[in-house]
Phi, psi and omega in degrees: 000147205212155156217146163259150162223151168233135187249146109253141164297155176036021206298117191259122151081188169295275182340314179258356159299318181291315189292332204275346172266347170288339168285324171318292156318340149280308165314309159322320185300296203292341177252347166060044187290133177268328146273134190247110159244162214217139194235139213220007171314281173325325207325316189275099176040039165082011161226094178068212199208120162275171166348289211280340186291286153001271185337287169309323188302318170283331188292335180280354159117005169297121192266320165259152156235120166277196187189215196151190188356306209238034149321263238271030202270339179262109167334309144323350170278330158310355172254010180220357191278326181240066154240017194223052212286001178270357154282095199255081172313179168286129159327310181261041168271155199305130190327340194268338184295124193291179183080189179213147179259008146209174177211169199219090145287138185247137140170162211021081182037032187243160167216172180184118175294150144217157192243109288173122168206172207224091230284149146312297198302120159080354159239180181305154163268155205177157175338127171303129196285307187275345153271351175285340182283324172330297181317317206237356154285347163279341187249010120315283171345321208290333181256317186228184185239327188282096144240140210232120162268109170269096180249131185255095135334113191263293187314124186293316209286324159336278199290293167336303185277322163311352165279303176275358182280000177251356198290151187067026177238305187240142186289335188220079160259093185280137170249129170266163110137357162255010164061354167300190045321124167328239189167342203240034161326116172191151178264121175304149164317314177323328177104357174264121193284113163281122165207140213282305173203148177294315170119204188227138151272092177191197159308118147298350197233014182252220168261075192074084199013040162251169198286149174302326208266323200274298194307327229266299188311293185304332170314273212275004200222313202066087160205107195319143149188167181266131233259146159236151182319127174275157191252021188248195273243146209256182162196154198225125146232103173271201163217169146211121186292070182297135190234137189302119157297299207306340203218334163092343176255165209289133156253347193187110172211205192166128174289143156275089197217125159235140175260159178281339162286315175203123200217324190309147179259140143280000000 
């Protein structure tokens, strides 16, 4: 007995809200995931999520949302996040921060934890990433074999070494929050399927889906301004992941990169 999962990356904005629901039905035909999580920080104008955007996001068939840095940009989420138990912030933000930082996904007869942390290196400082992950891949364990980590990150050496401190603990470690997809896709000795970062759902053609020109003036001025979403033409990358029920560990996975030019799945 095996679950598939599909992690996608990033959803930046309108542009990767619009691609992941026209794409999203073919990705189920073709990877056939029985939990789809989806990381939703970006989601609202390239800062953090509302209700109702969540809302679609489970109707398009998302069974989880993680989130990161811009958990908190929208205001309005303190009034619905823990009432929103398929919504997972980082975990190792202060004990006092409303939400939860894992969750027990159910669906089509799978389960699966997933757990949201948040890196130090090159972000706010805040609760150690790696013993808050100790803490909560054991009281996973305690329920399922399926734990799947979304550490959202600056540092590649960072996500890396949290790749090798769950390996053979959690079956899925992805790194979110710099929108590259990555090069390093591998099943760890452990059995943990690892990639350093997933990529992003959004515009291909700005600077991590923000408009170019706005980024470029900060580049070269040092000068404030605002960066807003870009509109022009997408690209969606994810992975998917086969997982051993009995063991918890990866058999199998395999990166996702599609563009709006050529995208049909076979």
């Amino acid at each position: 007995m095996s679950t598939n999962v599909l992690f996608i990356g990033d959803i930046v904005g309108n542009v990767g809200r619009s691609a992941l629901k026209r794409v999203l039905p073919a990705l189920k035909s073709k990877y056939n995931p029985h939990i789809i999580i989806v990381n939703g920080e970006n989601a609202a104008a390239g800062r953090g999520i509302t209700a109702n955007i969540a809302k679609e996001f489970f109707e398009w068939g998302v069974h989880g949302i993680t989130m990161g840095n811009h958990t908190w940009d929208n205001k309005d989420l303190f009034e619905w996040i823990d009432d929103e138990p398929r919504l997972v912030r980082p975990a190792n933000f202060h004990e006092s921060a409303p939400g939860q930082g894992m969750a027990f996904i159910k669906a089509n007869g799978k389960q699966l934890a997933i757990i949201n942390l948040q890196g130090r290196t090159f972000l706010p400082p805040i609760d150690c990433p790696f013993n808050k992950a100790d803490e909560l891949v054991e009281q996973a364990g305690q329920k399922t074999n399926n734990i799947l980590v979304d550490f959202h990150a600056e540092a590649t050496s960072e996500k890396i070494a949290m790749g090798w401190h769950l390996d053979g603990r959690a079956s899925i470690v992805v790194g979110t929050h710099t929108h590259v997809q990555t090069n390093d896709d591998t099943i760890l000795p452990g059995g943990t399927a690892y990639l350093t970062d997933v990529g992003m759902v959004g515009p291909k053609e700005g600077v991590l889906g923000m408009e170019r020109n706005a980024v470029l003036h900060k580049f070269i001025t040092q000068m404030p301004v605002r960066f807003v979403v870009d509109e022009g033409k997408w690209h969606l990358h994810a992975v998917s992941v086969q997982l051993d029920d009995t063991t918890g560990k990866a058999t199998r996975m395999q990166k996702i990169r599609l563009t709006e030019d050529e995208w049909l799945l076979m």
